[in-house]
XYZ file of C-alpha atoms in Angstrom:
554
model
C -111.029 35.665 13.096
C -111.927 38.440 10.352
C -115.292 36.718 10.384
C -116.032 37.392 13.915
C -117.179 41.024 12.698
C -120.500 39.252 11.096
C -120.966 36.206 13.785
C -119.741 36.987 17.170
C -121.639 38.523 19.711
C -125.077 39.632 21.015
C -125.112 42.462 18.344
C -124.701 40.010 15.471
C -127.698 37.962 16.390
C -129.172 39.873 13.236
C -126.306 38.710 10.988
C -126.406 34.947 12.228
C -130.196 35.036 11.499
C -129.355 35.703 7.812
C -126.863 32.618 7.447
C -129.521 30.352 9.051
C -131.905 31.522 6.584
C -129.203 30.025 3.851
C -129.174 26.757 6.063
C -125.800 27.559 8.106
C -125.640 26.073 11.336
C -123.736 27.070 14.852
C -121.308 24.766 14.199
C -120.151 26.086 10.672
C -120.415 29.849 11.681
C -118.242 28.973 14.417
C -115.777 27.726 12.089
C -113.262 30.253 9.989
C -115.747 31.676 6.567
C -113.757 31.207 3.153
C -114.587 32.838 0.392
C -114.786 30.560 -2.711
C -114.656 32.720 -5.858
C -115.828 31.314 -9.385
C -115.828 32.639 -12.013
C -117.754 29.818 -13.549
C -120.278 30.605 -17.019
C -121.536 28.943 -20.158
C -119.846 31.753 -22.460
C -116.146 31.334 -22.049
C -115.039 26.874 -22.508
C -112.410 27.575 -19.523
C -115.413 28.009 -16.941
C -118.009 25.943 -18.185
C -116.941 23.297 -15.976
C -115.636 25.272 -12.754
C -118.730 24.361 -11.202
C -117.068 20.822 -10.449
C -113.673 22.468 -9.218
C -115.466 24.665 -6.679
C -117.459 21.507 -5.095
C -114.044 19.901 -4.709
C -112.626 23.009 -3.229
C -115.575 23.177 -1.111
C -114.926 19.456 0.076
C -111.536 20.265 1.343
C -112.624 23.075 3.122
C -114.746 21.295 4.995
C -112.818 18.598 5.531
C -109.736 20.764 6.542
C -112.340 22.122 9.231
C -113.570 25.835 7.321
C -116.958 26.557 6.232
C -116.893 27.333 2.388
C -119.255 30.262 0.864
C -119.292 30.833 -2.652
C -119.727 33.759 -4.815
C -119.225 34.292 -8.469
C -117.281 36.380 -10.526
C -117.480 37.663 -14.732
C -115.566 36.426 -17.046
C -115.511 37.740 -20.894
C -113.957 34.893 -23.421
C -111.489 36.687 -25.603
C -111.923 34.748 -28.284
C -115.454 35.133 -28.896
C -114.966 38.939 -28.091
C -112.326 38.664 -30.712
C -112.903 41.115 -33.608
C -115.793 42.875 -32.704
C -117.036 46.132 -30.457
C -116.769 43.327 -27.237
C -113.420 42.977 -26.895
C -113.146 46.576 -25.872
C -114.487 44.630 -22.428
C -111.781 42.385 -22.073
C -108.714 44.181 -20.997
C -111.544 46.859 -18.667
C -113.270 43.331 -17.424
C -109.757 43.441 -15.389
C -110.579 46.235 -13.282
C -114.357 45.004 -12.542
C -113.105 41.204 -11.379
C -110.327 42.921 -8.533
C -113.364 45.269 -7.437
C -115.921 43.218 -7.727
C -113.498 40.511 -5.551
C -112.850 43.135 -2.987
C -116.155 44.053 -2.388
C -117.588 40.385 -1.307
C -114.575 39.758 0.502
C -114.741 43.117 2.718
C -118.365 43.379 2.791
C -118.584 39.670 4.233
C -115.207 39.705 5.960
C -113.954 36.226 5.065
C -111.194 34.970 6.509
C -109.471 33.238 3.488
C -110.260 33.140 -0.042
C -109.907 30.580 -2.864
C -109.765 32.290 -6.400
C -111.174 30.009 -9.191
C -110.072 31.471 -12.525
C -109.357 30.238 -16.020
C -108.759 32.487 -18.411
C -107.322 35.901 -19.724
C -108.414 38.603 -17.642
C -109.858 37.099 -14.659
C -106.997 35.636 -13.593
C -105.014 38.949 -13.217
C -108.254 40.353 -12.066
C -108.471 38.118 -9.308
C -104.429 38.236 -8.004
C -104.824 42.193 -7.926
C -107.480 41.751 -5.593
C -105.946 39.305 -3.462
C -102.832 41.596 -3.051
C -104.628 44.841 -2.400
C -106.884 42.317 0.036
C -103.704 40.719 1.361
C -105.462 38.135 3.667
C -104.807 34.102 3.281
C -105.532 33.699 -0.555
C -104.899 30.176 -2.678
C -106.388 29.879 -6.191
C -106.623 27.041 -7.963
C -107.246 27.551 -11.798
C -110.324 25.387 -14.228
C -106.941 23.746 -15.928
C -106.121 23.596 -19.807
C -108.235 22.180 -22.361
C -106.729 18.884 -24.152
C -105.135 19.534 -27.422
C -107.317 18.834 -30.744
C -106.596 16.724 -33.328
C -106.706 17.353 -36.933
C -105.503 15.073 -40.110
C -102.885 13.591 -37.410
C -101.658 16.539 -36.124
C -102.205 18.653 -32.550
C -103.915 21.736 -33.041
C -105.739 24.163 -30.849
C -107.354 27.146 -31.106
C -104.776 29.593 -33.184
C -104.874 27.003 -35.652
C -108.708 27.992 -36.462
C -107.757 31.624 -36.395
C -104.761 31.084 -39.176
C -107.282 28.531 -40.768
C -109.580 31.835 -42.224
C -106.588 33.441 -43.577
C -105.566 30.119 -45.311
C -109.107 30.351 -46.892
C -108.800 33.571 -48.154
C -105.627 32.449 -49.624
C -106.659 29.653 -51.250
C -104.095 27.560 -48.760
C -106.865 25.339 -47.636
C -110.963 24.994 -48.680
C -113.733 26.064 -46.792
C -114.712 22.400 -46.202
C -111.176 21.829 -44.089
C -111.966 24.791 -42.642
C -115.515 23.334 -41.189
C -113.400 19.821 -40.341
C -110.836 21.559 -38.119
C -113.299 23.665 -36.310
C -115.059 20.651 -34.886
C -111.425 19.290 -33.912
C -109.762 22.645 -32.499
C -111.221 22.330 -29.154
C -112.357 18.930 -28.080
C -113.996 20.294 -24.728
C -113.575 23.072 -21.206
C -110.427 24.133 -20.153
C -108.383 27.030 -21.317
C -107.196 26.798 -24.814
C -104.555 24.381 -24.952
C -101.439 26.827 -26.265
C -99.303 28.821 -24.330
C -101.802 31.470 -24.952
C -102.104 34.251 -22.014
C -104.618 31.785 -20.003
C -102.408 29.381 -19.458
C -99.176 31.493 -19.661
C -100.829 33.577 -16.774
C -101.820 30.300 -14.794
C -98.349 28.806 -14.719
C -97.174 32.102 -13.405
C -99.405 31.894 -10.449
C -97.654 28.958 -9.769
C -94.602 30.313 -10.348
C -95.434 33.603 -7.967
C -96.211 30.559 -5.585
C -99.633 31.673 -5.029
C -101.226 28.360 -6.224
C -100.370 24.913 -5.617
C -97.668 22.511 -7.819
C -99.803 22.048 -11.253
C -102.301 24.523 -11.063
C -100.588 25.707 -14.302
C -100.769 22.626 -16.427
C -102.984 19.582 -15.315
C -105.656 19.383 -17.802
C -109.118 20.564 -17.072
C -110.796 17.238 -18.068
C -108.457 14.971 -15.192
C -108.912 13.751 -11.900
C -105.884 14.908 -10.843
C -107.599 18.606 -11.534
C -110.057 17.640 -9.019
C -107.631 16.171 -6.342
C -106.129 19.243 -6.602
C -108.778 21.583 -6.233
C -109.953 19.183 -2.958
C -106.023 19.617 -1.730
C -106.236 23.581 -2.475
C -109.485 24.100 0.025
C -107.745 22.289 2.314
C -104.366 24.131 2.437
C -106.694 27.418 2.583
C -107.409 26.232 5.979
C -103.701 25.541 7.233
C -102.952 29.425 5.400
C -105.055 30.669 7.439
C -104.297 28.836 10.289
C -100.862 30.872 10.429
C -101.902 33.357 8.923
C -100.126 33.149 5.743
C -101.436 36.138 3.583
C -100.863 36.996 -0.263
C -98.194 39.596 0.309
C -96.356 37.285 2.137
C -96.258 35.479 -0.609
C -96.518 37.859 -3.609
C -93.183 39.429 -2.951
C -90.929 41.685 -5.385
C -88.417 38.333 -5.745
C -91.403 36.293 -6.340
C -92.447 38.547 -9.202
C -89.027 38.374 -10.963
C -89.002 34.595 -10.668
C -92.457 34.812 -12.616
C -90.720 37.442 -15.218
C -87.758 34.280 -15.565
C -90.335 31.816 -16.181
C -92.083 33.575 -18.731
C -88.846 33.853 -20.411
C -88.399 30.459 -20.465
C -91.809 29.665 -21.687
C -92.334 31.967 -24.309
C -95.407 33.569 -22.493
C -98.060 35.932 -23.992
C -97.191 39.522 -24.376
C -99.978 40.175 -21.998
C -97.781 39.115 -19.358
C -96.322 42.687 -19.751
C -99.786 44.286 -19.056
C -100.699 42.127 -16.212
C -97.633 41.393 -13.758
C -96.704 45.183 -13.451
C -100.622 45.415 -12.905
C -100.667 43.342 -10.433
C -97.294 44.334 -8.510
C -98.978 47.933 -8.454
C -101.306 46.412 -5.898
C -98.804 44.556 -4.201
C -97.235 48.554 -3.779
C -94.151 48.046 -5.986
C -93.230 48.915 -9.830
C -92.434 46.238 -11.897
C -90.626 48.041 -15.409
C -90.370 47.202 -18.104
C -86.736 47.672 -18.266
C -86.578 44.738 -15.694
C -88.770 42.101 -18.214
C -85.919 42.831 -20.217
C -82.819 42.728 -17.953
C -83.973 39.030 -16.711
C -84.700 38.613 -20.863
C -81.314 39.203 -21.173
C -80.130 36.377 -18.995
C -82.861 33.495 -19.197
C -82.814 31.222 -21.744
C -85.629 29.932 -23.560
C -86.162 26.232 -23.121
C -90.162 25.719 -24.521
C -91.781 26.423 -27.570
C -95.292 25.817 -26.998
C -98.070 26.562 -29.504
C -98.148 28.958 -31.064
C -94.233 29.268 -30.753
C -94.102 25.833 -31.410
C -96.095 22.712 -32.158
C -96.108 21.096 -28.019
C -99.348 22.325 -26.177
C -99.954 22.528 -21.647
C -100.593 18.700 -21.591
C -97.098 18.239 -23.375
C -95.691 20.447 -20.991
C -97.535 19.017 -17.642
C -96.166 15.500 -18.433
C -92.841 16.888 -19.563
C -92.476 17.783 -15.676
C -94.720 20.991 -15.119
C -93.625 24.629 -14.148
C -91.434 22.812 -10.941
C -89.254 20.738 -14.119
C -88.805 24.315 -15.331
C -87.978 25.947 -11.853
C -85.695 23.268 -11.226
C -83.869 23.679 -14.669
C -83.603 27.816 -14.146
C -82.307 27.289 -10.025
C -79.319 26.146 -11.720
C -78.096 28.782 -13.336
C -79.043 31.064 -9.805
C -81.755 33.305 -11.780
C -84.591 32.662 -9.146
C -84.657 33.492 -5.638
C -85.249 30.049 -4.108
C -86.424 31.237 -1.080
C -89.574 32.980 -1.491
C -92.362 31.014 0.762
C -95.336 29.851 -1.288
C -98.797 28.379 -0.440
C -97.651 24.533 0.261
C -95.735 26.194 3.551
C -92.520 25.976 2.056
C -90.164 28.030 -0.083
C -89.740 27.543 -3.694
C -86.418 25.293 -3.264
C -88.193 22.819 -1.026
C -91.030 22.243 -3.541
C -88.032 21.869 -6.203
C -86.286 18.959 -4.631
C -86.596 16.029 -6.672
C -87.828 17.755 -9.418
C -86.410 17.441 -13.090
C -87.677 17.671 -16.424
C -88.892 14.574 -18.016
C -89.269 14.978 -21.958
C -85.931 17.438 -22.888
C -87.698 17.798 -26.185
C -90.339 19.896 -24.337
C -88.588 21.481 -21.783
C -84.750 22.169 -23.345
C -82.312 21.684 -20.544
C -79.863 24.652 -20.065
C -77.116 23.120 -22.084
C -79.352 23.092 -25.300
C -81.485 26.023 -25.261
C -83.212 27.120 -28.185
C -81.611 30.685 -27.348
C -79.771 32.598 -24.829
C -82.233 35.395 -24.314
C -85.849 34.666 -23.398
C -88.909 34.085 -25.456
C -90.047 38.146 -25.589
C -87.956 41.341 -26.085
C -88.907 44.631 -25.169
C -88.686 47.194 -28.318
C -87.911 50.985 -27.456
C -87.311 53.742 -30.051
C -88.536 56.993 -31.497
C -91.768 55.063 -32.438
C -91.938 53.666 -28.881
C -89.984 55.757 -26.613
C -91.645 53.654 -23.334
C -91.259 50.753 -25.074
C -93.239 47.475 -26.721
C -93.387 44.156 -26.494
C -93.159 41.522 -28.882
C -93.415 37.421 -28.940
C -89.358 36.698 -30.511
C -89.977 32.974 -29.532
C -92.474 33.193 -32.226
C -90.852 35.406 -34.752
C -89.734 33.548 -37.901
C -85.718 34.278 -37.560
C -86.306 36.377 -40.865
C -88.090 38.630 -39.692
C -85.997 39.671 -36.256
C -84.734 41.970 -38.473
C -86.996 43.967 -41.010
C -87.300 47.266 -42.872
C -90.573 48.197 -45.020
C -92.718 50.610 -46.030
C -95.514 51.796 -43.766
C -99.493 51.090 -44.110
C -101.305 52.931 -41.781
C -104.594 51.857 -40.439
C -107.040 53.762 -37.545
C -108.569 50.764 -36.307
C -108.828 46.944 -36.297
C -111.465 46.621 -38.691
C -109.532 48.576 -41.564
C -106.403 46.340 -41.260
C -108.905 43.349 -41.773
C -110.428 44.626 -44.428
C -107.318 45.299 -46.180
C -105.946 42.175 -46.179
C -109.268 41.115 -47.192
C -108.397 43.177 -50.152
C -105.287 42.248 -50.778
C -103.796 45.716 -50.285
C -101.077 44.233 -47.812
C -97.689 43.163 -50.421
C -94.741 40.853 -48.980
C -92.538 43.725 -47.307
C -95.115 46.050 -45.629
C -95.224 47.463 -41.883
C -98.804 47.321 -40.497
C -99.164 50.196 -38.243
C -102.728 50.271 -36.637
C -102.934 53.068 -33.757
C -105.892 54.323 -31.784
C -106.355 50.623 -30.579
C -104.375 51.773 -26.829
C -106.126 51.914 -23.217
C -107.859 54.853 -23.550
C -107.805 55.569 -27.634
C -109.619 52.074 -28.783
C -110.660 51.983 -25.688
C -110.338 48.964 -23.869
C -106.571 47.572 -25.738
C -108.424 45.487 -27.845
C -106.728 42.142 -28.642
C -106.099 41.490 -31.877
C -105.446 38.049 -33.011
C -108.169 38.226 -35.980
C -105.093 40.246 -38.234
C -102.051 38.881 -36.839
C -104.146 34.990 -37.675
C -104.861 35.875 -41.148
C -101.466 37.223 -42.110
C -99.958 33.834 -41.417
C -103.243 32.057 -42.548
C -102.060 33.563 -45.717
C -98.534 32.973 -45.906
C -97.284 36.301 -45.139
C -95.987 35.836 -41.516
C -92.355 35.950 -42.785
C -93.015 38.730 -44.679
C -95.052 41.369 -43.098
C -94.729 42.979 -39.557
C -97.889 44.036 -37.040
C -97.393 47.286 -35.170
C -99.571 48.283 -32.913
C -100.320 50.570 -29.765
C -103.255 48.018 -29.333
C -101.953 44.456 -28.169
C -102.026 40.921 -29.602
C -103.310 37.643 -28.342
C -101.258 35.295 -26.489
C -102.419 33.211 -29.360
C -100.824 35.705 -32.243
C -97.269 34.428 -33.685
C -95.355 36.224 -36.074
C -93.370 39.887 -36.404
C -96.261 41.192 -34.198
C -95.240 44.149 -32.005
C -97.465 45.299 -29.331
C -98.238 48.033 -26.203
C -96.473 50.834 -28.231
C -96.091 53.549 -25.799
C -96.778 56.644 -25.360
C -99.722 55.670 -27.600
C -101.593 57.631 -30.477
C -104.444 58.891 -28.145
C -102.035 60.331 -25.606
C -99.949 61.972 -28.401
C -97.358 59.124 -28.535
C -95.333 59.634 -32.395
C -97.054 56.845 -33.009
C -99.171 59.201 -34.833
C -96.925 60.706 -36.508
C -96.235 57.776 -39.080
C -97.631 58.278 -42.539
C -97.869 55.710 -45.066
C -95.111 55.012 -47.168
C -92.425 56.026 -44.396
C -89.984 53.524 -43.946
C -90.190 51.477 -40.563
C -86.684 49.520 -39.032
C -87.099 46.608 -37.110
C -84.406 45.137 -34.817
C -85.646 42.666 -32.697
C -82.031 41.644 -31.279
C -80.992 44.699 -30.681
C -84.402 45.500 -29.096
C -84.942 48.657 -31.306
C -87.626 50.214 -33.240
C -87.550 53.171 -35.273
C -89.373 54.833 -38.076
C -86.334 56.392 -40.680
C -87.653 59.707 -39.653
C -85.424 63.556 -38.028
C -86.906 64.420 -34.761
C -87.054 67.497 -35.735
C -89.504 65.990 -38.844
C -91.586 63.745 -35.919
C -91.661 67.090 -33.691
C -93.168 69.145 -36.937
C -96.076 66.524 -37.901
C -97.091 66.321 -34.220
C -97.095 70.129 -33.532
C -100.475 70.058 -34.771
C -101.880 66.798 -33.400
C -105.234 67.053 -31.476
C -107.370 64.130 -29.469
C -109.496 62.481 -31.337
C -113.458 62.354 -30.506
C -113.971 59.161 -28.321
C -115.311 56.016 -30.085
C -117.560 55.319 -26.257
C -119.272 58.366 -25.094
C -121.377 56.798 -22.256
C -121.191 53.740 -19.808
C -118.421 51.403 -17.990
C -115.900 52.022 -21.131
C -116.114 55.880 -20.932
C -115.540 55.883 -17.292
C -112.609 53.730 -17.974
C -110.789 55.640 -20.769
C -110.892 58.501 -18.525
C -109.035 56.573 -15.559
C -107.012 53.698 -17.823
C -103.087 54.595 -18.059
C -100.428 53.692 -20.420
C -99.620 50.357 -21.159
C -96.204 50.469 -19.771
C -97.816 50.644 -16.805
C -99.852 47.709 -16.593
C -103.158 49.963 -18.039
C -103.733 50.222 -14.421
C -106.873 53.001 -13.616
C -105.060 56.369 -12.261
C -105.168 56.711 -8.564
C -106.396 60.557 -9.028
């Protein structure tokens, strides 16, 4: 066992002392050590409870015959970091969870590891470290939150966003406002949409790395707990034969996540975090390929904010094995990639099927033939961007308008505030990348209040920053090369004239080359917003958002 480097032996007398002092006895220490991470805090509503799934993981440990340690790990909640200097963390928060992961694990040399995430960036952070890791590795996520409930209608937490924009457009009163905040989100769990949380957990599942459901049953359920007790216990049988993550994480297994997240109409984060993690799995994943399987999966779920069904919807509707088992038959996924029950992604298929076709669409009545995001390339974007089409109005796929340039977040906001944004415009906000914001700031507060008021069929979001998983709309995202880095992003003035083709996966500004070329001959680096601390380090080290934003190896 791994562990036998901090138990076994006349030299680690020392080292057993120490676990006695915690109240570990012979018999445990001579049992295999897992590490139990969780990421459990009172900040972010998806970890507030994870306290109960890690003493049911614990439990099946122990029961399954390991000895279960726990550590913690951060966790920032994007949506209270939303619109402010903090969510220059979130994205950056990635890097610290897969170190901080790495270090507990090798300092202590577990011999398997459960991974307890939630929410945006932990649960990337925490799959990067398993794969550079690569021992036995199961995680077992907190669960979505229950959808809300508001004048007889589901809502969740985009509604609330779209609800201050409504305000400001005299679409709804203050006091409605106040009413659907206390309904939004009724209690812990990851907002209840198929926001990058839960588009991120039910690709876990999907990369097989977590167990049947992981992805969808609520937070608030027993069934959560049975599974987190039935997760500590298959740790035990992984490491029995020694099953690690890279046997598991696989390039095959990473396009079958890629096809379900066409199918679902994921977050556009997906973009930023699968190629992230595949980099420590030792492989690329392109963009190109996200759209190559776009091309030939077809989207079968609109899920908030795409559409109006939320997780729970989807969990009873069948899960992510009712959509596995709808996509194995048209021979996208490779059915034979081995996952963390033991068996290969076929065998946990059989007897699957969907259950409510108005959730999950069956093949023959999809609500398109392409999946729910596109990749954009063009002179503005010449490595390409990412946008949401399963929640583009079908107006807007394709769109020409004038420019209006903004250098950060806050200005957009406060134009709109203004009402300087007319029915037709482009929003172009640069700066907002990796290493120009820094930190790839989400921003949900703009895209929320140009369809709070009224304007999402009308007005396009570009951006070299990126959106929230939460963000619906003509919102376009990861623009690469971006403006810090000398991408012609920057070269876009107000007033120029910006093409949008979403089926055609194009975007342009009506500009020569030779005229791009001329207004970027003279283009210098800006100053950097962060001088000092964790985000300066990471600006310096943070790459390109077609890559994943993954810190350079140099």
């Amino acid at each position: 066992m791994r562990s036998d480097a901090v138990k076994k032996g006349l030299e680690k007398a020392p080292h057993r002392s120490l676990f006695k002092a915690m109240g570990y006895t012979d018999e445990e220490l001579a049992r295999p050590l897992i590490g139990v991470v969780n990421s459990k805090n009172e900040v972010v509503p998806g970890h507030i409870h994870l306290d109960t799934i890690a003493e049911a993981v614990k439990a099946g440990v122990r029961m399954a015959g390991g000895t279960p340690i726990e550590f913690p790990a951060i966790g920032v909640c994007d949506g209270i970091a939303m619109n402010h200097e903090g969510m220059r963390y979130s994205l950056a928060s990635r890097e610290i969870i897969a170190d901080s992961v790495e270090i507990m694990t090798q300092a202590h040399a577990f011999d398997g590891l459960v991974l307890i995430p939630n929410c945006d960036k932990i649960i990337p952070g925490m799959l990067m470290a398993a794969a550079r890791l690569n021992i036995p590795t199961i995680v077992v996520s907190g669960g979505p939150m229950l959808t809300g409930k508001y004048q007889g209608r589901d809502v969740s937490l985009s509604n609330i966003f779209e609800g201050v924009g409504a305000v400001r457009g005299g679409r709804i009163t203050e006091e409605e406002l106040s009413e659907m905040e206390e309904a939004v989100c009724p209690g812990c769990g990851s907002c209840a949409g198929m926001f990058t949380a839960n588009t991120m957990n039910c690709l876990t599942e999907v990369l097989g790395l977590s167990l049947p459901g992981s992805g969808t049953i609520p937070a608030v359920t027993a069934a959560r707990k049975r599974l987190a007790k039935t997760t500590g216990m298959k740790i035990m049988e992984l490491v029995e034969k020694d099953i690690k993550a890279l046997d598991i994480m696989t390039e095959q297994s990473f396009y079958n996540a890629v096809s379900a997240d066409m199918a679902l109409g994921g977050s556009t984060n997906t973009v930023l975090h699968l190629p992230a993690i595949a980099h420590e799995c030792g492989f690329k994943l392109k963009l190109d390929s996200f759209q190559e399987i776009n091309e030939k999966t077809p989207h079968l779920c609109k899920l908030s904010p795409a559409g109006t069904h939320h997780i729970q919807d989807l969990n009873e509707a069948g899960g992510i094995p009712a959509v596995l088992a709808e996509l194995s038959k048209k021979e996208i996924l490779n059915l034979d990639c081995l996952t963390v029950t033991g068996k290969t992604v076929r065998e946990n298929l059989e007897g699957r099927n969907i259950l409510n076709p108005e959730v999950i669409r069956p093949l023959d009545n999809p609500y398109s033939d392409k999946g729910g995001l596109a990749i954009l390339k063009g002179n503005i974007a010449p490595e390409g961007s990412v946008v949401k089409a399963a929640a583009v109005a079908p107006e807007m796929h394709h769109h020409k308008g004038p420019a209006k340039v903004f250098e950060s977040e806050e200005e957009t906001v406060q134009a709109l505030i203004d009402g300087k944004i007319q029915k037709g415009d482009v929003i172009l906000i640069r700066y907002e990348g990796p290493k120009g914001g820094p930190g790839m700031r989400e921003m949900l507060t703009p895209t929320a209040m140009v369809a709070g008021l009224g304007l999402d069929k009308d007005v396009a979001l570009i951006t070299d920053g990126r959106f929230s998983g939460a963000t619906r709309g003509a919102s376009i995202g990861h623009v690469s090369p971006e403006a810090a880095l000398g991408g012609p992003i920057g070269a876009v003035q107000d007033g120029d004239i910006i093409e949008i083709d979403i089926p055609n996966c194009r975007l342009n500004v009506l500009l020569s080359d030779e005229e791009i070329k001329a207004r970027m001959a003279g283009w210098q680096p800006k100053e950097p917003r962060v001088k000092k601390g964790y985000l300066a380090r990471y600006a310096k080290l943070v790459t390109s958002a077609s890559t994943g934003a993954v810190l350079s190896d140099e």
